Short mmCIF file of C-alpha atoms in Angstrom, two decimals:
data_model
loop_
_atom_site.label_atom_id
_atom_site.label_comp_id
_atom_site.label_asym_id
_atom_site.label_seq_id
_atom_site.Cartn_x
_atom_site.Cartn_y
_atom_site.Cartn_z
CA UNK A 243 25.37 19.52 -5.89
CA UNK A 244 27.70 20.44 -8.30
CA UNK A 245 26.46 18.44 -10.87
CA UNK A 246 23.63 19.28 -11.18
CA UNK A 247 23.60 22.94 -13.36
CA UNK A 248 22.68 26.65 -11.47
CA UNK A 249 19.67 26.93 -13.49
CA UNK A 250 18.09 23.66 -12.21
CA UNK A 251 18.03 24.46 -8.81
CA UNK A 252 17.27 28.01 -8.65
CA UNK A 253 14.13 26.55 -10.87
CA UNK A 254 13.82 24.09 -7.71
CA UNK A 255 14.18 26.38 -5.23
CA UNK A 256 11.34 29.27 -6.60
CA UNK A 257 8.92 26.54 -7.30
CA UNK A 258 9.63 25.51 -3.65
CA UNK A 259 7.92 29.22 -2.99
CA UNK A 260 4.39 28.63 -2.23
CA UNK A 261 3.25 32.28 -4.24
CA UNK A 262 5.37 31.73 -7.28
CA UNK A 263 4.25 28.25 -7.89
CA UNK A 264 0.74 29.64 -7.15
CA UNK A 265 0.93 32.24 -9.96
CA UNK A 266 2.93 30.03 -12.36
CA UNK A 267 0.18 27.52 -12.13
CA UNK A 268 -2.54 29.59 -12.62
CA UNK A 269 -0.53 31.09 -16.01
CA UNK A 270 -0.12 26.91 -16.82
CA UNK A 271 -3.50 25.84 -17.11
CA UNK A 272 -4.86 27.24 -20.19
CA UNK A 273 -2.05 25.64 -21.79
CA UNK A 274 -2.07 22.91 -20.37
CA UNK A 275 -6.01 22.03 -21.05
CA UNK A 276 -5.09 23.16 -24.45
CA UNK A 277 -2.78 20.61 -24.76
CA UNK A 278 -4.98 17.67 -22.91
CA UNK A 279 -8.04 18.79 -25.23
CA UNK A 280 -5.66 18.42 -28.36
CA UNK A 281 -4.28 15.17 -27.19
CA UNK A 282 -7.63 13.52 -26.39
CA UNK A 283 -9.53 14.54 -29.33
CA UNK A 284 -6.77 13.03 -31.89
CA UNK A 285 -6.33 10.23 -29.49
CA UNK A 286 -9.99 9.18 -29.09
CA UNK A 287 -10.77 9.83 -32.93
CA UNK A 288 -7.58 7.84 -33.74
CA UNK A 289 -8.83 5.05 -31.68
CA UNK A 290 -12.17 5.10 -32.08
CA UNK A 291 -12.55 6.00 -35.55
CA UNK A 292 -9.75 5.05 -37.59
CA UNK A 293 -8.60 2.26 -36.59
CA UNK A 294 -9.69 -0.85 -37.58
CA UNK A 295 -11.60 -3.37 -35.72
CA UNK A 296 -9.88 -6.32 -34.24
CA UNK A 297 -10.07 -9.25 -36.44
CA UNK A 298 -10.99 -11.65 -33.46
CA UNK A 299 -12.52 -8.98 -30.64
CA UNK A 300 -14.40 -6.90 -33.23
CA UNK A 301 -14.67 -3.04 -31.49
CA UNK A 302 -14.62 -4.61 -28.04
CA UNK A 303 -10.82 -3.55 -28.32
CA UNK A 304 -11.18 -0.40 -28.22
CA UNK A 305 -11.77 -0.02 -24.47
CA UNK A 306 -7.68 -0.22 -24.47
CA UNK A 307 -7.41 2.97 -25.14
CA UNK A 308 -8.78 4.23 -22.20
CA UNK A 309 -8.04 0.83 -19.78
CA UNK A 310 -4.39 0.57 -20.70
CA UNK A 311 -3.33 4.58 -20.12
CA UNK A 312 -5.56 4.48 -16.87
CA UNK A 313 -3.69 0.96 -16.00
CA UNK A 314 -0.23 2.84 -16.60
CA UNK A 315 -1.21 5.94 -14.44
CA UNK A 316 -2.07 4.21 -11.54
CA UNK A 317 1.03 2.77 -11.10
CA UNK A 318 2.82 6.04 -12.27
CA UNK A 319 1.10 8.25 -10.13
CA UNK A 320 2.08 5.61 -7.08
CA UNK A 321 5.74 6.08 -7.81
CA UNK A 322 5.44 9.74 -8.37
CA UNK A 323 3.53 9.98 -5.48
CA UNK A 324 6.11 8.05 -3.33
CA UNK A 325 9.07 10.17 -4.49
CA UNK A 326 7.47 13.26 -3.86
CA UNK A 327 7.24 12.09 -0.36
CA UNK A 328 10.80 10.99 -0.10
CA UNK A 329 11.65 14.73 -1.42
CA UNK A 330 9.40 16.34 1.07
CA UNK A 331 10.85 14.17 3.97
CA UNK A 332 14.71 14.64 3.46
CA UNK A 333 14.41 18.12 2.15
CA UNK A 334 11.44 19.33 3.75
CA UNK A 335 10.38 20.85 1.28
CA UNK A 336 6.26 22.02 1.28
CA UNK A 337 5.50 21.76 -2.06
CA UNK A 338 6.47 18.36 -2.68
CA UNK A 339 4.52 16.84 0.16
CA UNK A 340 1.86 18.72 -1.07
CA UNK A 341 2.18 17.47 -4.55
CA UNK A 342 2.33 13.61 -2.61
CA UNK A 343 -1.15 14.26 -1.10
CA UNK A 344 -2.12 15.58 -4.25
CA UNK A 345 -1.34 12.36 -6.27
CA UNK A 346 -3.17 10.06 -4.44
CA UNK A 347 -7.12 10.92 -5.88
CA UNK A 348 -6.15 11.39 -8.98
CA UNK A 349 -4.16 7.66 -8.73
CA UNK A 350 -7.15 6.28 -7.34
CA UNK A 351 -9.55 7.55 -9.68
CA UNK A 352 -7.14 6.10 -12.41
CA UNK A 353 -6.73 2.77 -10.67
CA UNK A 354 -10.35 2.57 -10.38
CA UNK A 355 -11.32 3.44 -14.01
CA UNK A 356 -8.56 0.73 -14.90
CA UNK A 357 -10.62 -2.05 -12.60
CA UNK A 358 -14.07 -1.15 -13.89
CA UNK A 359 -12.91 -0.77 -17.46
CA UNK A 360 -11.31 -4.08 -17.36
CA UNK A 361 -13.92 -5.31 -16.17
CA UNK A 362 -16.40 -4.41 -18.63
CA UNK A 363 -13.72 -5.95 -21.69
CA UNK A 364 -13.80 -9.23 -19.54
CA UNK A 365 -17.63 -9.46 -19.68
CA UNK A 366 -18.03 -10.05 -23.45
CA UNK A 367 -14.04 -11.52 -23.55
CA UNK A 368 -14.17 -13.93 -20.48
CA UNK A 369 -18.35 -14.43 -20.15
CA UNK A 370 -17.79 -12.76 -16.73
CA UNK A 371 -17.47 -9.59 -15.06
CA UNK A 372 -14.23 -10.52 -12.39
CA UNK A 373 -11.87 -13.02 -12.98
CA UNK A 374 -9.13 -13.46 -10.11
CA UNK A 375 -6.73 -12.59 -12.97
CA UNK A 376 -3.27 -11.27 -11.65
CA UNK A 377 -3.26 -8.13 -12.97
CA UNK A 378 -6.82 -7.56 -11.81
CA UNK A 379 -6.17 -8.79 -8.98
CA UNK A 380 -2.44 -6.60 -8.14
CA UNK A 381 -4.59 -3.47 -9.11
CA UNK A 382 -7.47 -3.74 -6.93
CA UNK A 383 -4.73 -4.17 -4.08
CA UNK A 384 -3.02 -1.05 -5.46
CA UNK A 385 -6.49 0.51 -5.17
CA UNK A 386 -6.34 -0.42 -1.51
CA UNK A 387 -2.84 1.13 -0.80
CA UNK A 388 -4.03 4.33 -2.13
CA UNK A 389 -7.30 4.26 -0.05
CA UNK A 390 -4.99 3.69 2.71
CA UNK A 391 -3.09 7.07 1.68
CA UNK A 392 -5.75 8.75 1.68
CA UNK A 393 -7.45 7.26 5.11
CA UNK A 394 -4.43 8.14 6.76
CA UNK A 395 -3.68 11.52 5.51
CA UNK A 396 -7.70 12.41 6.53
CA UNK A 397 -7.05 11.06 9.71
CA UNK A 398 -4.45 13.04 10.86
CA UNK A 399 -5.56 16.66 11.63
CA UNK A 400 -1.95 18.48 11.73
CA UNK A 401 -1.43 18.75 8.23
CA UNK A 402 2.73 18.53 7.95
CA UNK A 403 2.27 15.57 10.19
CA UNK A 404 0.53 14.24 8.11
CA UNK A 405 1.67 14.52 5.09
CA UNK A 406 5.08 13.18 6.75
CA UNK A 407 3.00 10.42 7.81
CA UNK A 408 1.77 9.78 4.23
CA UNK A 409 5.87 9.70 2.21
CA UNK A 410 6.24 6.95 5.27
CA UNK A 411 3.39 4.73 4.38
CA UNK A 412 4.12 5.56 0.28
CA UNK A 413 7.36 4.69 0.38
CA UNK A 414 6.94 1.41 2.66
CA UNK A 415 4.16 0.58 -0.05
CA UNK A 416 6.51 1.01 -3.15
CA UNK A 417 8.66 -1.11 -1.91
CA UNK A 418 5.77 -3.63 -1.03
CA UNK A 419 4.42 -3.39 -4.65
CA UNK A 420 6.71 -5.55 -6.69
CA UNK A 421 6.78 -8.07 -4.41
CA UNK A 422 2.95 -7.99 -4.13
CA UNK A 423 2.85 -8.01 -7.81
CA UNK A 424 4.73 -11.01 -8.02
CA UNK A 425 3.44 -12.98 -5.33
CA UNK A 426 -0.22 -12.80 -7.05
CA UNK A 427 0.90 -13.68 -10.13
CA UNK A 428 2.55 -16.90 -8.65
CA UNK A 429 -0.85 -17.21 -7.00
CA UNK A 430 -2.38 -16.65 -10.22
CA UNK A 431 -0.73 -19.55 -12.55
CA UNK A 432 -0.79 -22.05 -9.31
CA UNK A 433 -4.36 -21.95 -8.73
CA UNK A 434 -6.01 -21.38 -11.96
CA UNK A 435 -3.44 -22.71 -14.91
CA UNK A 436 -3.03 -20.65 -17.99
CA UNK A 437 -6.98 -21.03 -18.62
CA UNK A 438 -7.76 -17.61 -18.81
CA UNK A 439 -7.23 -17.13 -22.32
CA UNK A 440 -4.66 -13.96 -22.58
CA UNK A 441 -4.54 -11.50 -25.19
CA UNK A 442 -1.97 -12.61 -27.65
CA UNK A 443 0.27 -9.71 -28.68
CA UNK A 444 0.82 -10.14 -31.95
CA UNK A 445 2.56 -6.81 -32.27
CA UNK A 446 -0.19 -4.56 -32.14
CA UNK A 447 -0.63 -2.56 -35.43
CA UNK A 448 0.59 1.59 -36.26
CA UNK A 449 -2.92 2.22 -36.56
CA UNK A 450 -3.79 1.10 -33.40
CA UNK A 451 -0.73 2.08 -31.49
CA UNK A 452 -0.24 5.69 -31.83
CA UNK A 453 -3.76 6.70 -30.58
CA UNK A 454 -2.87 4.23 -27.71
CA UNK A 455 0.36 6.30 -27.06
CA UNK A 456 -1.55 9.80 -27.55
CA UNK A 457 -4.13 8.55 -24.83
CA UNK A 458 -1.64 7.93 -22.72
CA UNK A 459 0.48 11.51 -23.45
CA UNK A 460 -3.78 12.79 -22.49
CA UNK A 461 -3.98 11.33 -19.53
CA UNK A 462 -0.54 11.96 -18.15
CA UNK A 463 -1.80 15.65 -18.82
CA UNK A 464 -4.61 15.40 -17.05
CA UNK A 465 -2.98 13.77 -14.32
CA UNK A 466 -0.92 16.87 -14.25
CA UNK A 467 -3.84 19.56 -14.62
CA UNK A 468 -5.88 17.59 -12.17
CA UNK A 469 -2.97 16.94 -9.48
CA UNK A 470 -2.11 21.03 -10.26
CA UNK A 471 -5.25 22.06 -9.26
CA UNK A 472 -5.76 19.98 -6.15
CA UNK A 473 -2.17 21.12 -5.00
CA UNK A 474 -3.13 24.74 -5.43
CA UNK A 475 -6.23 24.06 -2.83
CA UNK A 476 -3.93 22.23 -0.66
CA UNK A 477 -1.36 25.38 -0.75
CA UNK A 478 -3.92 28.29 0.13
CA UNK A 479 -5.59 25.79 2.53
CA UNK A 480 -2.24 25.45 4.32
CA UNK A 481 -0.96 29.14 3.23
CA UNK A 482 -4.45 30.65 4.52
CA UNK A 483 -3.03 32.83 7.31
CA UNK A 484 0.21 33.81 5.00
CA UNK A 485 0.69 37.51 3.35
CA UNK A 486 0.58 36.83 0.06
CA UNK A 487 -2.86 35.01 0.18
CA UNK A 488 -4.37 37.80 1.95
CA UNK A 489 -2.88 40.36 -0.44
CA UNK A 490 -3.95 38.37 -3.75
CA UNK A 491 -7.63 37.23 -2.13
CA UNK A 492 -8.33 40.98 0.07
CA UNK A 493 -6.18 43.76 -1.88
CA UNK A 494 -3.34 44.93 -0.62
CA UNK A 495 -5.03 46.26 2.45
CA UNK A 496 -3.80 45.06 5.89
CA UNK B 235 24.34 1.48 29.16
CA UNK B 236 25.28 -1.27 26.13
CA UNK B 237 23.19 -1.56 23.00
CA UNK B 238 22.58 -5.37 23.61
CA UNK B 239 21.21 -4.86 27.03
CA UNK B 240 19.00 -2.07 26.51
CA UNK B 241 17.69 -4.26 23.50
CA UNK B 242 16.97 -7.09 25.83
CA UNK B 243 16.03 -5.00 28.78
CA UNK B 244 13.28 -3.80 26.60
CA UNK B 245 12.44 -7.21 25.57
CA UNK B 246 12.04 -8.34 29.39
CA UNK B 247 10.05 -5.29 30.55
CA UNK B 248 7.56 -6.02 27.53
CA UNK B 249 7.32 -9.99 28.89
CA UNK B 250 6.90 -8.66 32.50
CA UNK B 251 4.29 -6.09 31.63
CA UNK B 252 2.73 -8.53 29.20
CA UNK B 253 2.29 -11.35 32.07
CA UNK B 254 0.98 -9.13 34.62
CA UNK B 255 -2.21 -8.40 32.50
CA UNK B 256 -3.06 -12.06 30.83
CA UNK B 257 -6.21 -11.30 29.76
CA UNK B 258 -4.72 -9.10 26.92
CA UNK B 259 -2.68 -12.09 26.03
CA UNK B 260 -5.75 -14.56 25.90
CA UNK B 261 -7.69 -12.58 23.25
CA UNK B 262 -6.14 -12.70 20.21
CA UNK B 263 -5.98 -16.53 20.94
CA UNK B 264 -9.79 -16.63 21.73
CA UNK B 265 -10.57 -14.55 18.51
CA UNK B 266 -8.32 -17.19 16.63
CA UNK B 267 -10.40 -20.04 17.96
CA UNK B 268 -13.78 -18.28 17.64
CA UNK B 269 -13.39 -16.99 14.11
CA UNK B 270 -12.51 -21.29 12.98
CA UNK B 271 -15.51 -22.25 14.81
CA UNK B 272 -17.88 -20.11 13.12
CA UNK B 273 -16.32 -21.46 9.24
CA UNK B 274 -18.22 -25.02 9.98
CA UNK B 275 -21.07 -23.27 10.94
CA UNK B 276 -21.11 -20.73 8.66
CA UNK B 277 -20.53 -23.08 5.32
CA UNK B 278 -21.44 -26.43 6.68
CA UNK B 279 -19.55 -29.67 8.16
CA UNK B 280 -18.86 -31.57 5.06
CA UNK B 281 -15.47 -33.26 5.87
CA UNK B 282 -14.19 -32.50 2.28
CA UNK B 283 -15.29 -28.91 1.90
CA UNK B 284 -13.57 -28.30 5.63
CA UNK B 285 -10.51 -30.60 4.33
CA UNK B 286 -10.16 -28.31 1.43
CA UNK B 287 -10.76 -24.77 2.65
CA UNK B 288 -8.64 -25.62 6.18
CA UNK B 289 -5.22 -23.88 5.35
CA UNK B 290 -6.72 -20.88 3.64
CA UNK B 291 -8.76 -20.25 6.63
CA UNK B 292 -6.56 -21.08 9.38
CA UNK B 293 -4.21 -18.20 7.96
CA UNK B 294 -6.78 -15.61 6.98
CA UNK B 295 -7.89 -15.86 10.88
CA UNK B 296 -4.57 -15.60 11.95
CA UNK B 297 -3.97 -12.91 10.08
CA UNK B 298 -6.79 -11.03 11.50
CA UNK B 299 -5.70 -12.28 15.12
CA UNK B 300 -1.86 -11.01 14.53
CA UNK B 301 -3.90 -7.53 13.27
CA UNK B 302 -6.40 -7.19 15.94
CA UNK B 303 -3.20 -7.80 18.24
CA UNK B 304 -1.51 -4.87 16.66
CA UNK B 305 -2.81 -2.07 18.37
CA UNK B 306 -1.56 -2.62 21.77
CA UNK B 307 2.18 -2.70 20.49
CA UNK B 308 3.00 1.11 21.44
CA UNK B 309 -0.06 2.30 23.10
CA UNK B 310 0.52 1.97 26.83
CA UNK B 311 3.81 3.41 25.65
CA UNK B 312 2.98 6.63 23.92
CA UNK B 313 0.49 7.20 26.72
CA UNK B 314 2.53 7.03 29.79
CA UNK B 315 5.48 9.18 27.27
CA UNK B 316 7.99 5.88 28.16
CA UNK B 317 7.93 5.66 24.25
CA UNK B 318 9.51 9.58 23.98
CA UNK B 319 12.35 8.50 26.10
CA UNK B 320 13.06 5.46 24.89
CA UNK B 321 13.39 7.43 21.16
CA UNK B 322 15.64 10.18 23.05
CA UNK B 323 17.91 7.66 24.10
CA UNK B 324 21.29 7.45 22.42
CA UNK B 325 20.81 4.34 20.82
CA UNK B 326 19.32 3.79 17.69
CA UNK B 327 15.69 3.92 17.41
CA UNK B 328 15.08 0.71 15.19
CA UNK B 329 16.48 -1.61 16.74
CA UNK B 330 15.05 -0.20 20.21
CA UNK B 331 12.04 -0.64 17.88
CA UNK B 332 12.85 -4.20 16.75
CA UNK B 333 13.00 -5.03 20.44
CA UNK B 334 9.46 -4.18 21.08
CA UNK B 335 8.12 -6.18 17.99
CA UNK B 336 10.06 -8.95 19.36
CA UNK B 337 8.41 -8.86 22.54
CA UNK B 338 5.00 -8.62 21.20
CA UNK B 339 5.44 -11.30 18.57
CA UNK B 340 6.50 -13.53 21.58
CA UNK B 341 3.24 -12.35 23.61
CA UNK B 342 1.15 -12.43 20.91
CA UNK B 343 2.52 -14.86 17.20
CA UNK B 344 3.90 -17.07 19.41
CA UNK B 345 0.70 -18.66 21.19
CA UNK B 346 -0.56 -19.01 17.71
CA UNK B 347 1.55 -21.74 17.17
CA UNK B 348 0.47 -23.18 20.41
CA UNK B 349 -3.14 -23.52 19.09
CA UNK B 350 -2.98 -24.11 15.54
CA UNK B 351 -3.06 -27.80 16.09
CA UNK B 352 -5.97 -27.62 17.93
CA UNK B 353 -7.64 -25.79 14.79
CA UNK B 354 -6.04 -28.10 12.51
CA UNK B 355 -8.13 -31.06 13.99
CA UNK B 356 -11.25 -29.08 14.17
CA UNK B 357 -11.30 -28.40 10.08
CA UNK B 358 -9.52 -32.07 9.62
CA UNK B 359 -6.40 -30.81 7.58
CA UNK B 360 -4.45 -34.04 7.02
CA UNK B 361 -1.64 -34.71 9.71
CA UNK B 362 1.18 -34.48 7.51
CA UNK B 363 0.51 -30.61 6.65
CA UNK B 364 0.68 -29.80 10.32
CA UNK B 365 4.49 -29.50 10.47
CA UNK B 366 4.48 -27.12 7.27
CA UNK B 367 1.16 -25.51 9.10
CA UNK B 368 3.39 -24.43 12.16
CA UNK B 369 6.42 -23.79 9.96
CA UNK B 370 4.52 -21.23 8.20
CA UNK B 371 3.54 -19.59 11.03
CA UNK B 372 6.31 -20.15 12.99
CA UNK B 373 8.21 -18.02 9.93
CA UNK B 374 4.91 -15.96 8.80
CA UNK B 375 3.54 -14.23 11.78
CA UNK B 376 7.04 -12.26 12.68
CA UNK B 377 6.39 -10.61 9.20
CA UNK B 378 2.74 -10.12 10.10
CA UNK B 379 4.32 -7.96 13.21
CA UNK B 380 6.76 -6.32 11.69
CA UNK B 381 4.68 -5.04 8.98
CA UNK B 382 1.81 -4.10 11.16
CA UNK B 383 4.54 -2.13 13.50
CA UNK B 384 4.96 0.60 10.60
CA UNK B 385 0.83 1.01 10.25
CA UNK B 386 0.83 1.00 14.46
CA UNK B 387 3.34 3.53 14.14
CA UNK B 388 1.59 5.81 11.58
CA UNK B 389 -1.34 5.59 13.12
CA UNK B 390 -0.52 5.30 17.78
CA UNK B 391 -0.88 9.29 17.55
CA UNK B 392 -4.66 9.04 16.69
CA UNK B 393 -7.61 8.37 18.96
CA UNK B 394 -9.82 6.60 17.04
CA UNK B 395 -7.11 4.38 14.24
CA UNK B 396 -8.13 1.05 14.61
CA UNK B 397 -9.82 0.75 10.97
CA UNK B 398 -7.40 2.88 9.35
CA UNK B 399 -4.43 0.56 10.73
CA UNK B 400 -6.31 -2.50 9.00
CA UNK B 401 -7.10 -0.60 6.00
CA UNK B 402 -3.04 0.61 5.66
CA UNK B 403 -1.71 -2.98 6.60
CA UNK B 404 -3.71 -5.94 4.84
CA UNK B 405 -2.99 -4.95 1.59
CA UNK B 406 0.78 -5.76 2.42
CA UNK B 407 0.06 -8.67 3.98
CA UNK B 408 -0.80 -10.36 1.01
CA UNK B 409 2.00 -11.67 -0.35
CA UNK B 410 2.45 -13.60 3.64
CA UNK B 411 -0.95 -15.48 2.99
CA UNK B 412 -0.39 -16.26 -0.59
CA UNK B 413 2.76 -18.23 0.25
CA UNK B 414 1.96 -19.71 3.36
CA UNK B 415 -1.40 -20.79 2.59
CA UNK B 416 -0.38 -22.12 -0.41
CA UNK B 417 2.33 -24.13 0.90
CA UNK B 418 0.30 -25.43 4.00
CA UNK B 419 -2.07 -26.56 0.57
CA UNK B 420 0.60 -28.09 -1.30
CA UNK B 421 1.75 -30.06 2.36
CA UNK B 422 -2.05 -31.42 2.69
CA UNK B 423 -1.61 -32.93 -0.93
CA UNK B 424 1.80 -34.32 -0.49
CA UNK B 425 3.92 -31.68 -2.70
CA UNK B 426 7.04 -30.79 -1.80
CA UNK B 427 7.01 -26.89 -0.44
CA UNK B 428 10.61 -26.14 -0.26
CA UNK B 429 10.02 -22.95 -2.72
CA UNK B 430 7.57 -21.45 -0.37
CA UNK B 431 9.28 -21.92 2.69
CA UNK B 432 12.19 -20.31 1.48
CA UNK B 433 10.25 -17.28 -0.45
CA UNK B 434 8.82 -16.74 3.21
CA UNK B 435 11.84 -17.23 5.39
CA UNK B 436 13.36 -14.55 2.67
CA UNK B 437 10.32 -12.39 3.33
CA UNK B 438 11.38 -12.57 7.25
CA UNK B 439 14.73 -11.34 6.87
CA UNK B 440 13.90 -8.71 4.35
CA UNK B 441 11.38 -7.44 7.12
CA UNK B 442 13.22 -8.36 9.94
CA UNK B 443 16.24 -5.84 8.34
CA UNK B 444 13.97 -2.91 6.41
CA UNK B 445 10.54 -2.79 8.71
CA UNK B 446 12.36 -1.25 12.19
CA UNK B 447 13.46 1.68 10.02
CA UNK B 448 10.06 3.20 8.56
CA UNK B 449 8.36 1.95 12.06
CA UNK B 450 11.45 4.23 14.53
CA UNK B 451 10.36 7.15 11.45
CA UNK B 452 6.69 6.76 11.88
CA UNK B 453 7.01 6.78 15.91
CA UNK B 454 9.45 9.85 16.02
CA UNK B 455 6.48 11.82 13.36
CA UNK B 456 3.99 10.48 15.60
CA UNK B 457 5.55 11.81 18.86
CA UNK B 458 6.94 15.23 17.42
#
C-alpha cells in the first residue's frame, strides 16, 4: 500500500461511506449534466452540421457518431462493470458492487443502441437490415452476457449475495469475451469471405473526428450521470433501515 | 484423508449415485435423439439439405442436451447439505469441484459420443467426418460442463433457475460450436481440421485449469 499516496486512499475509503458518497453525488450532478449538455450539443452540431458529407455514403455517415461511442461503451461499461466486481469481492467493499449492478442497464442500453443503430447504417449500406457480420454478431452476444447480469442479479433476492453472485459471472464473462470475439470473427471470414464490403478507413478527416471524440467524452458522461443515479437508488434501497437515511428523508427525529 | 482419494472417492460416489437412478441418465440422450428427428421433419428430407445442415445441428442439439443436463450437477447435493461439507473440508474446493464435473461429464457427455453415430446416419453426414464428429465431442462437451458448472453454481441456490442458467451460459458456449461445427464441416468436405482441433483441445485445458475456480466461488456464495 505504500505506493500508492495518503490522499488516494483516504479518498477511497470516504467514498466507500454510503452517506458521503450520497451527498457528494447529489452536489455532482448539476455539474456533471452541465458538462454532458455541453459535450453533446458541440458534438452533435459538429457532426451533424459541420462536417461534410461523405464523398461515397453521402449523410448516411453520420449515424457514427452516435453508433461508434455507443459501440465503445458497451464494451467499456463491461470491463468497468467486471472490475468493480472484482473490487467489491476481495475488498468487500459496498459501493463498488453497487456501482457493478449499476453498470449493467446502462451497458445494455448502450449495446443495444449500438445493434439497432448499426443496423439502420447497414440497411441503405448493405441493402439489408442484419448481416451475420462479426462485429454485429460479438455485440449482440455481449448484449446477451449483460441480460444474463441482470437475470441473475433479479433472481437472487439477498441483495449482497447477489451482487457477489454478479462480479462471479462478470468476471468469468470478461475473460470469455476476447475469445468469443475472436472465435466469431474466424467464423465470420470462413463462412462468408470478405464479401461484405467494409468501410475503408482512409484516415477519417479533423472535421469528422473531433465531434466523433466529443460524442464519445458525452456519452462516457452520461454513462457516469446515469450509472450515478441508479447507484444512489441502489444505496438507500440497501441503506433503507440505516441512520443517516432516516435522518436526511424524516428530520432528525428518532 | 489424501487429496487424490477424496478426488476419486467423489468421482465414484457420483457414478454409484448416477447408476442407481438410470432414468436421469437416459434423458439427455433421448432429448439428443428427439431434437435430430424433428430437423427432417421440421425442414424436409432432401438428402442434400440434411447432408449440409448435419454438423451444425448435431452440435446445437448437443449443446442443448449437455445444458438441459446441467442442472442436476449440484442439486441433490445442496439439498441433502453433502455439498456444505464437502466445501468445509480441508481440501481445496476446485478441484473437489473438478471431481464432480468429471463425474457428470462421464454420466452425462460421455453417452453423447455413444449416439452421435447413430444421428450421423439419420442426417447422412458423409462417413469420413464421423471420426472428427466424435473427436469434437469427445474434446467439446468437457468444456460444455465445465462452463455450465460456474452458471449451475450461480444459480443451485434458487428455486426456480433453470432459464436463467441457459440465459448466463449459451452465450459462452459459442466459441465451442463455432469450432467444432466448423471442423466436423470442413471433415464432411475433405479439409484438413488440424487448426480446429487444436483451438478446441486448447479451449479444454484452459477450462479444465480456470472453470473449477469461479464454480468452488459461486458454490461457497451460494451456500453462505
Amino acid at each position: 500500500m505504500f505506493l500508492i499516496p495518503d490522499s488516494f486512499v483516504r479518498f477511497f475509503h470516504r467514498m466507500a461511506s454510503p452517506p458521503h458518497f450520497y451527498a457528494l453525488t447529489e452536489r455532482l450532478m448539476p455539474w456533471l449534466t452541465a458538462i454532458f449538455i455541453l459535450l453533446v450539443g458541440s458534438g452533435l452540431y459538429g457532426g451533424l452540421y459541420l462536417a461534410p458529407p461523405d464523398y461515397q455514403q453521402g449523410d448516411s455517415y453520420r449515424i457514427i457518431y452516435i453508433h461508434v461511442p455507443s459501440a465503445w461503451m458497451s464494451l467499456f461499461i463491461y470491463t468497468v462493470m467486471a472490475a468493480a466486481g472484482a473490487v467489491g469481492l476481495v475488498w468487500r467493499i459496498k459501493l463498488a458492487e453497487v456501482v457493478a449492478i449499476s453498470s449493467a442497464p446502462v451497458g445494455a442500453g448502450f449495446t443495444f443502441i449500438a445493434l439497432v443503430t448499426g443496423s439502420l447504417w447497414g440497411k441503405p449500406m448493405w441493402g439489408t437490415w442484419w448481416v451475420w457480420d462479426a462485429r454485429l454478431t460479438s455485440e449482440l452476444i455481449l448484449l446477451f452476457l449483460y441480460l444474463g447480469v441482470i437475470g441473475l442479479y433479479g433472481a437472487i433476492d439477498d441483495k449482497r449475495v447477489a451482487s457477489k453472485a454478479v462480479a462471479i459471472l462478470a468476471l468469468v464473462g470478461v475473460v470469455n469475451i476476447p475469445i468469443i470475439h475472436y472465435s466469431v470473427e474466424w467464423w465470420n471470414t470462413l463462412h462468408q469471405g470478405p464479401t461484405v464490403s467494409k468501410m475503408d478507413k482512409p484516415s477519417i478527416h479533423v472535421s469528422m473526428l473531433v465531434p466523433l471524440l466529443l460524442m464519445a467524452l458525452a456519452f462516457k458522461v452520461y454513462y457516469l450521470i446515469a450509472m450515478l443515479q441508479r447507484a444512489r437508488v441502489e444505496v438507500l434501497q440497501r441503506e433503507r433501515s440505516a441512520q443517516w437515511v432516516r435522518n436526511k428523508f424524516f428530520g432528525t427525529a428518532s | 484423508m489424501t487429496l487424490t482419494r477424496a478426488f476419486l472417492a467423489i468421482i465414484r460416489r457420483d457414478l454409484v449415485l448416477a447408476f442407481r437412478r438410470r432414468a436421469e441418465m437416459i434423458n439427455p440422450l433421448l432429448f439428443f435423439i428427439l431434437v435430430i428427428t424433428l430437423f427432417p421433419l421440421g425442414i424436409g428430407a432432401q438428402p442434400n439439405l440434411l447432408q449440409a445442415i448435419a454438423p451444425g445441428v448435431i452440435w446445437v442439439a448437443a449443446l442443448l442436451a449437455a445444458m438441459l443436463s446441467l442442472d442436476g450437477m449440484f442439486r441433490s447435493d445442496f439439498d441433502d447439505g453433502s455439498l456444505e461439507q464437502m466445501l468445509l473440508s480441508p481440501h481445496p474446493a476446485s478441484l473437489l469441484v473438478l471431481a464432480k464435473v468429471i463425474a457428470h461429464w462421464l454420466v452425462t457427455g460421455l453417452p453423447l459420443l455413444l449416439v452421435a453415430p447413430l444421428l450421423a446416419v439419420f442426417l447422412g453426414l458423409p462417413s469420413h467426418a464421423l471420426g472428427v464428429l466424435l473427436l469434437t465431442l469427445l474434446l467439446g462437451t468437457p468444456v460444455l460442463s465445465l462452463i455450465g458448472a460456474i452458471g449451475v453454481a450461480l444459480t443451485v441456490g434458487l428455486r426456480r433457475g433453470g432459464m436463467i442458467l441457459s440465459l448466463l451460459v449459451l452465450p459462452l458456449y459459442v466459441p465451442v460450436l463455432i469450432f467444432a461445427g466448423n471442423a466436423v464441416q470442413m471433415a464432411a468436405s475433405g479439409l484438413p481440421v488440424d487448426a480446429q482441433i487444436s483451438i478446441l483441445t486448447s479451449m479444454l485445458l484452459l477450462a479444465l485449469v480456470l472453470a473449477p475456480w469461479p464454480t468452488a466461488a459461486a458454490l461457497k456464495m451460494s451456500i453462505h
